[in-house]
GROMACS .gro file of C-alpha atoms in nm:
model
  323
    1MET     CA    1   0.642   1.958  -0.413
    2ILE     CA    2   0.547   1.908  -0.750
    3SER     CA    3   0.225   1.685  -0.787
    4THR     CA    4   0.219   1.424  -1.074
    5THR     CA    5  -0.111   1.598  -1.169
    6SER     CA    6   0.057   1.935  -1.266
    7LEU     CA    7   0.364   1.728  -1.401
    8PHE     CA    8   0.188   1.533  -1.644
    9ALA     CA    9  -0.022   1.851  -1.794
   10PRO     CA   10   0.130   1.805  -2.147
   11VAL     CA   11  -0.020   1.424  -2.154
   12ASP     CA   12  -0.312   1.492  -1.915
   13ASP     CA   13  -0.571   1.418  -2.202
   14ASP     CA   14  -0.374   1.120  -2.312
   15LEU     CA   15  -0.365   0.961  -1.966
   16ARG     CA   16  -0.754   0.984  -1.923
   17LEU     CA   17  -0.786   0.808  -2.250
   18LEU     CA   18  -0.541   0.564  -2.130
   19THR     CA   19  -0.757   0.480  -1.845
   20ASP     CA   20  -1.080   0.427  -2.034
   21ASN     CA   21  -0.892   0.209  -2.292
   22LEU     CA   22  -0.719  -0.026  -2.028
   23LYS     CA   23  -1.071  -0.125  -1.898
   24ASN     CA   24  -1.154  -0.223  -2.239
   25LEU     CA   25  -0.835  -0.395  -2.343
   26VAL     CA   26  -0.840  -0.627  -2.049
   27GLY     CA   27  -1.223  -0.676  -2.113
   28ALA     CA   28  -1.176  -1.037  -1.952
   29ARG     CA   29  -1.457  -1.292  -2.051
   30HIS     CA   30  -1.437  -1.430  -1.697
   31PRO     CA   31  -1.614  -1.209  -1.426
   32ILE     CA   32  -1.366  -1.237  -1.164
   33LEU     CA   33  -1.077  -1.144  -1.409
   34ALA     CA   34  -1.244  -0.856  -1.507
   35ALA     CA   35  -1.321  -0.768  -1.147
   36ALA     CA   36  -0.984  -0.801  -1.044
   37ALA     CA   37  -0.866  -0.618  -1.355
   38GLU     CA   38  -1.118  -0.326  -1.276
   39HIS     CA   39  -1.004  -0.331  -0.935
   40LEU     CA   40  -0.644  -0.287  -1.046
   41PHE     CA   41  -0.687   0.001  -1.282
   42GLU     CA   42  -0.935   0.173  -1.036
   43ALA     CA   43  -0.663   0.165  -0.750
   44GLY     CA   44  -0.547   0.512  -0.802
   45GLY     CA   45  -0.195   0.463  -0.918
   46LYS     CA   46  -0.019   0.756  -1.055
   47ARG     CA   47   0.037   0.597  -1.391
   48VAL     CA   48   0.398   0.732  -1.401
   49ARG     CA   49   0.528   0.454  -1.635
   50PRO     CA   50   0.253   0.534  -1.932
   51ALA     CA   51   0.314   0.889  -1.857
   52ILE     CA   52   0.692   0.857  -1.925
   53VAL     CA   53   0.603   0.669  -2.249
   54LEU     CA   54   0.356   0.953  -2.368
   55LEU     CA   55   0.577   1.225  -2.261
   56VAL     CA   56   0.879   1.081  -2.451
   57SER     CA   57   0.619   1.003  -2.772
   58ARG     CA   58   0.543   1.373  -2.753
   59ALA     CA   59   0.894   1.508  -2.704
   60THR     CA   60   1.020   1.297  -2.989
   61LEU     CA   61   0.754   1.395  -3.244
   62LEU     CA   62   0.707   1.729  -3.124
   63ASP     CA   63   0.493   1.932  -3.398
   64ARG     CA   64   0.354   1.577  -3.495
   65ASP     CA   65   0.066   1.430  -3.308
   66ILE     CA   66   0.121   1.088  -3.137
   67THR     CA   67   0.021   0.790  -3.319
   68PRO     CA   68  -0.220   0.505  -3.200
   69ARG     CA   69   0.079   0.270  -3.182
   70HIS     CA   70   0.255   0.520  -2.923
   71ARG     CA   71  -0.075   0.520  -2.722
   72ARG     CA   72  -0.098   0.126  -2.741
   73LEU     CA   73   0.273   0.124  -2.597
   74ALA     CA   74   0.164   0.327  -2.312
   75GLU     CA   75  -0.107   0.098  -2.239
   76ILE     CA   76   0.099  -0.219  -2.261
   77THR     CA   77   0.348  -0.045  -2.026
   78GLU     CA   78   0.076   0.004  -1.784
   79MET     CA   79  -0.035  -0.348  -1.808
   80ILE     CA   80   0.290  -0.504  -1.761
   81HIS     CA   81   0.343  -0.291  -1.465
   82THR     CA   82   0.032  -0.400  -1.290
   83ALA     CA   83   0.062  -0.737  -1.381
   84SER     CA   84   0.395  -0.735  -1.184
   85LEU     CA   85   0.229  -0.560  -0.887
   86VAL     CA   86  -0.028  -0.862  -0.879
   87HIS     CA   87   0.239  -1.100  -0.864
   88ASP     CA   88   0.468  -0.907  -0.640
   89ASP     CA   89   0.162  -0.891  -0.376
   90VAL     CA   90   0.119  -1.270  -0.389
   91VAL     CA   91   0.487  -1.331  -0.352
   92ASP     CA   92   0.482  -1.085  -0.064
   93GLU     CA   93   0.150  -1.203   0.105
   94ALA     CA   94   0.053  -0.830   0.083
   95GLU     CA   95  -0.267  -0.722   0.200
   96LEU     CA   96  -0.265  -0.375   0.099
   97ARG     CA   97  -0.131  -0.167  -0.199
   98ARG     CA   98  -0.191   0.198  -0.223
   99GLY     CA   99  -0.397   0.155   0.087
  100VAL     CA  100  -0.654  -0.052  -0.109
  101PRO     CA  101  -0.684  -0.438  -0.043
  102THR     CA  102  -0.468  -0.628  -0.306
  103VAL     CA  103  -0.605  -0.887  -0.545
  104ASN     CA  104  -0.473  -1.181  -0.339
  105HIS     CA  105  -0.653  -1.036  -0.033
  106LEU     CA  106  -0.999  -0.961  -0.208
  107PHE     CA  107  -1.005  -1.296  -0.399
  108ASP     CA  108  -0.722  -1.546  -0.327
  109ASN     CA  109  -0.367  -1.643  -0.420
  110ARG     CA  110  -0.503  -1.853  -0.717
  111VAL     CA  111  -0.692  -1.582  -0.874
  112ALA     CA  112  -0.440  -1.318  -0.815
  113VAL     CA  113  -0.165  -1.541  -0.990
  114LEU     CA  114  -0.414  -1.595  -1.278
  115ALA     CA  115  -0.485  -1.234  -1.322
  116GLY     CA  116  -0.119  -1.144  -1.336
  117ASP     CA  117  -0.081  -1.402  -1.579
  118PHE     CA  118  -0.357  -1.275  -1.783
  119LEU     CA  119  -0.224  -0.934  -1.794
  120PHE     CA  120   0.117  -1.042  -1.897
  121ALA     CA  121  -0.036  -1.252  -2.169
  122GLN     CA  122  -0.288  -0.977  -2.270
  123SER     CA  123   0.002  -0.727  -2.304
  124SER     CA  124   0.210  -0.967  -2.502
  125TRP     CA  125  -0.072  -1.020  -2.747
  126TYR     CA  126  -0.111  -0.625  -2.807
  127LEU     CA  127   0.255  -0.582  -2.822
  128ALA     CA  128   0.295  -0.835  -3.098
  129ASN     CA  129   0.017  -0.648  -3.291
  130LEU     CA  130   0.228  -0.337  -3.303
  131ASP     CA  131   0.421  -0.514  -3.562
  132ASN     CA  132   0.762  -0.362  -3.467
  133LEU     CA  133   1.014  -0.655  -3.384
  134GLU     CA  134   1.250  -0.421  -3.189
  135VAL     CA  135   0.960  -0.286  -2.958
  136VAL     CA  136   0.850  -0.651  -2.912
  137LYS     CA  137   1.215  -0.750  -2.816
  138LEU     CA  138   1.246  -0.445  -2.591
  139LEU     CA  139   0.941  -0.508  -2.379
  140SER     CA  140   0.959  -0.886  -2.386
  141GLU     CA  141   1.291  -0.823  -2.212
  142VAL     CA  142   1.115  -0.631  -1.945
  143ILE     CA  143   0.879  -0.939  -1.849
  144ARG     CA  144   1.181  -1.171  -1.848
  145ASP     CA  145   1.362  -0.923  -1.617
  146PHE     CA  146   1.070  -0.905  -1.401
  147ALA     CA  147   1.079  -1.251  -1.315
  148GLU     CA  148   1.459  -1.224  -1.286
  149GLY     CA  149   1.414  -0.973  -1.029
  150GLU     CA  150   1.185  -1.160  -0.812
  151ILE     CA  151   1.407  -1.469  -0.835
  152GLN     CA  152   1.697  -1.273  -0.717
  153GLN     CA  153   1.494  -1.101  -0.435
  154GLY     CA  154   1.372  -1.459  -0.321
  155ILE     CA  155   1.731  -1.624  -0.327
  156ASN     CA  156   1.874  -1.330  -0.157
  157ARG     CA  157   1.648  -1.311   0.135
  158PHE     CA  158   1.841  -1.248   0.458
  159ASP     CA  159   2.177  -1.266   0.271
  160THR     CA  160   2.392  -1.039   0.444
  161SER     CA  161   2.663  -1.105   0.180
  162ILE     CA  162   2.473  -0.922  -0.100
  163SER     CA  163   2.666  -0.647  -0.263
  164LEU     CA  164   2.546  -0.280  -0.360
  165ASP     CA  165   2.606  -0.384  -0.733
  166ALA     CA  166   2.351  -0.701  -0.689
  167TYR     CA  167   2.105  -0.475  -0.508
  168LEU     CA  168   2.131  -0.217  -0.818
  169ASP     CA  169   2.085  -0.516  -1.042
  170LYS     CA  170   1.782  -0.636  -0.885
  171SER     CA  171   1.638  -0.280  -0.875
  172TYR     CA  172   1.708  -0.240  -1.260
  173TYR     CA  173   1.520  -0.560  -1.313
  174LYS     CA  174   1.220  -0.490  -1.086
  175THR     CA  175   1.172  -0.121  -1.160
  176ALA     CA  176   1.423   0.046  -1.418
  177SER     CA  177   1.400  -0.207  -1.699
  178LEU     CA  178   1.031  -0.125  -1.778
  179ILE     CA  179   1.088   0.252  -1.757
  180ALA     CA  180   1.411   0.241  -1.984
  181ASN     CA  181   1.302  -0.009  -2.227
  182SER     CA  182   0.947   0.144  -2.272
  183ALA     CA  183   1.129   0.502  -2.298
  184LYS     CA  184   1.338   0.363  -2.607
  185ALA     CA  185   1.049   0.182  -2.756
  186ALA     CA  186   0.871   0.523  -2.773
  187GLY     CA  187   1.159   0.672  -2.948
  188VAL     CA  188   1.179   0.366  -3.199
  189LEU     CA  189   0.818   0.432  -3.287
  190SER     CA  190   0.890   0.787  -3.360
  191ASP     CA  191   1.195   0.671  -3.566
  192ARG     CA  192   1.453   0.852  -3.383
  193SER     CA  193   1.816   0.774  -3.448
  194ILE     CA  194   2.005   0.488  -3.250
  195GLU     CA  195   2.196   0.759  -3.038
  196ILE     CA  196   1.870   0.916  -2.943
  197ASN     CA  197   1.703   0.620  -2.844
  198ASP     CA  198   2.000   0.464  -2.644
  199HIS     CA  199   1.980   0.808  -2.449
  200LEU     CA  200   1.622   0.769  -2.389
  201TYR     CA  201   1.709   0.418  -2.251
  202GLN     CA  202   1.982   0.543  -2.017
  203TYR     CA  203   1.731   0.823  -1.903
  204GLY     CA  204   1.484   0.557  -1.806
  205ARG     CA  205   1.735   0.326  -1.663
  206ASP     CA  206   1.898   0.611  -1.420
  207LEU     CA  207   1.547   0.755  -1.344
  208GLY     CA  208   1.420   0.389  -1.271
  209LEU     CA  209   1.711   0.346  -1.034
  210ALA     CA  210   1.668   0.648  -0.842
  211PHE     CA  211   1.306   0.583  -0.816
  212GLN     CA  212   1.390   0.241  -0.680
  213ILE     CA  213   1.634   0.381  -0.422
  214VAL     CA  214   1.375   0.662  -0.323
  215ASP     CA  215   1.123   0.391  -0.259
  216ASP     CA  216   1.360   0.177  -0.056
  217ILE     CA  217   1.446   0.505   0.166
  218LEU     CA  218   1.082   0.573   0.231
  219ASP     CA  219   1.023   0.254   0.331
  220PHE     CA  220   1.233   0.341   0.623
  221THR     CA  221   1.115   0.700   0.692
  222SER     CA  222   0.747   0.703   0.589
  223PRO     CA  223   0.482   0.624   0.865
  224THR     CA  224   0.255   0.333   0.801
  225GLU     CA  225  -0.031   0.521   0.688
  226VAL     CA  226   0.135   0.695   0.394
  227LEU     CA  227   0.327   0.368   0.287
  228GLY     CA  228   0.027   0.149   0.314
  229LYS     CA  229   0.245  -0.084   0.471
  230PRO     CA  230   0.430  -0.130   0.824
  231SER     CA  231   0.763   0.089   0.809
  232GLY     CA  232   1.078  -0.115   0.751
  233SER     CA  233   0.884  -0.412   0.597
  234ASP     CA  234   1.132  -0.481   0.353
  235LEU     CA  235   1.410  -0.545   0.601
  236ILE     CA  236   1.154  -0.732   0.830
  237SER     CA  237   1.093  -0.976   0.517
  238GLY     CA  238   1.451  -1.025   0.464
  239ASN     CA  239   1.490  -0.778   0.168
  240ILE     CA  240   1.803  -0.589   0.215
  241THR     CA  241   1.791  -0.266   0.049
  242ALA     CA  242   2.046   0.037   0.011
  243PRO     CA  243   1.978   0.199   0.367
  244ALA     CA  244   2.055  -0.138   0.552
  245LEU     CA  245   2.352  -0.220   0.315
  246PHE     CA  246   2.522   0.098   0.403
  247ALA     CA  247   2.414   0.068   0.772
  248MET     CA  248   2.589  -0.287   0.776
  249ARG     CA  249   2.907  -0.159   0.665
  250GLU     CA  250   2.906   0.099   0.944
  251THR     CA  251   2.746  -0.141   1.210
  252PRO     CA  252   2.832  -0.500   1.145
  253TYR     CA  253   2.610  -0.616   1.449
  254LEU     CA  254   2.309  -0.536   1.198
  255GLU     CA  255   2.445  -0.850   1.003
  256VAL     CA  256   2.396  -1.072   1.339
  257LEU     CA  257   2.048  -0.965   1.343
  258ILE     CA  258   1.965  -1.032   0.993
  259ASP     CA  259   2.143  -1.339   0.973
  260ARG     CA  260   1.936  -1.500   1.236
  261GLU     CA  261   1.630  -1.358   1.060
  262PHE     CA  262   1.522  -1.133   1.364
  263SER     CA  263   1.436  -1.462   1.576
  264GLU     CA  264   1.489  -1.305   1.902
  265GLU     CA  265   1.249  -1.058   2.080
  266GLY     CA  266   1.339  -0.699   2.008
  267ASP     CA  267   1.561  -0.791   1.703
  268ILE     CA  268   1.337  -0.614   1.459
  269GLU     CA  269   1.325  -0.283   1.681
  270LYS     CA  270   1.714  -0.291   1.699
  271ALA     CA  271   1.788  -0.346   1.343
  272LEU     CA  272   1.535  -0.046   1.250
  273ALA     CA  273   1.727   0.173   1.512
  274ILE     CA  274   2.078   0.068   1.365
  275VAL     CA  275   1.948   0.183   1.019
  276HIS     CA  276   1.809   0.530   1.157
  277ALA     CA  277   2.119   0.599   1.361
  278SER     CA  278   2.368   0.524   1.078
  279GLN     CA  279   2.453   0.710   0.763
  280GLY     CA  280   2.264   0.445   0.566
  281ILE     CA  281   1.957   0.675   0.480
  282GLN     CA  282   2.187   0.988   0.402
  283LYS     CA  283   2.410   0.801   0.164
  284SER     CA  284   2.106   0.631  -0.040
  285LYS     CA  285   1.978   0.986  -0.073
  286GLU     CA  286   2.316   1.068  -0.210
  287LEU     CA  287   2.302   0.779  -0.454
  288ALA     CA  288   1.951   0.849  -0.588
  289ALA     CA  289   2.050   1.202  -0.646
  290ARG     CA  290   2.351   1.081  -0.843
  291TYR     CA  291   2.133   0.860  -1.086
  292GLY     CA  292   1.896   1.137  -1.088
  293GLN     CA  293   2.172   1.383  -1.223
  294SER     CA  294   2.268   1.128  -1.477
  295ALA     CA  295   1.925   1.077  -1.607
  296LEU     CA  296   1.934   1.452  -1.649
  297GLN     CA  297   2.207   1.459  -1.883
  298HIS     CA  298   2.059   1.213  -2.116
  299LEU     CA  299   1.780   1.432  -2.202
  300ASP     CA  300   2.019   1.704  -2.378
  301CYS     CA  301   1.957   1.505  -2.697
  302LEU     CA  302   1.587   1.624  -2.705
  303GLN     CA  303   1.480   1.961  -2.837
  304PRO     CA  304   1.295   2.196  -2.599
  305SER     CA  305   0.931   2.123  -2.561
  306PRO     CA  306   0.674   2.115  -2.271
  307SER     CA  307   0.711   1.732  -2.270
  308LYS     CA  308   1.085   1.747  -2.239
  309GLN     CA  309   1.027   1.984  -1.951
  310ALA     CA  310   0.797   1.745  -1.789
  311LEU     CA  311   1.072   1.481  -1.821
  312ILE     CA  312   1.312   1.697  -1.664
  313ASP     CA  313   1.073   1.804  -1.362
  314LEU     CA  314   0.982   1.430  -1.303
  315VAL     CA  315   1.341   1.366  -1.198
  316ASP     CA  316   1.301   1.631  -0.939
  317TYR     CA  317   0.967   1.503  -0.835
  318VAL     CA  318   1.122   1.151  -0.775
  319LEU     CA  319   1.414   1.303  -0.562
  320SER     CA  320   1.188   1.542  -0.385
  321ARG     CA  321   0.979   1.272  -0.209
  322ILE     CA  322   1.238   1.203   0.029
  323TYR     CA  323   1.238   1.561   0.148
   0.00000   0.00000   0.00000
């Protein structure tokens, strides 16, 4: 399996610079916010989202070097992503993220909410300073989509009537929107054509959906120590994802267990057993692979380069996590 380290080789130096810059950009005047932000950026994420922005930037500029605005866009992308994780952890009452204590666990919910708000506000300020209205619109939409995705997830908890389309919409809002809009924004900053920028958006959208479906599969198949949270925790909290949706169609009894919110002893174990015995995980793998294939086709608009190759390999990397 490819590692992100070798995958992101074309933008290795860019990512190192990004990590240093993020800490300076946050530069919160309040010690607790500064500590929270420092903790977040140290938490060892793979930096997939800013890496995509940097790879798209290099793939669309080819012989020219990337500009400070492209770098700033990558930094804003990571700030928005990190802000959304902080709010996610508060909503989910999570104690661990990537095996590290969450901000809400280290400090408290109030500080975590404020830290997330602060990061969103900082990213918006830096975004406005890019002085490119189209890019501002693209990334403002992402911030709105995050809220929309969280609200939908909250409303649809334990709702067994949720459709696959509704699940994909929520996955777009929570994951794919940022990847799609920031990839397109990188193309806009590179002065690419509308057609190329639309392909970059579609690449990010399809890759983001594949990414989320894979994450939802891993929630059922990965051991707790790998996930940093209990296996099946999405379903236990009432968040019905692709594997459970497919399993419900096959074994309607799963609906009964979810409808009663696993209130009887042994319900959770039964529900997880039904998902594992069904075709749910296999069908979800096929769905992720379809989005992965579609993402690849949208890269045909780019000329060959090491950065384009890394964007191609990234699709394989995302899909290989489930095998």
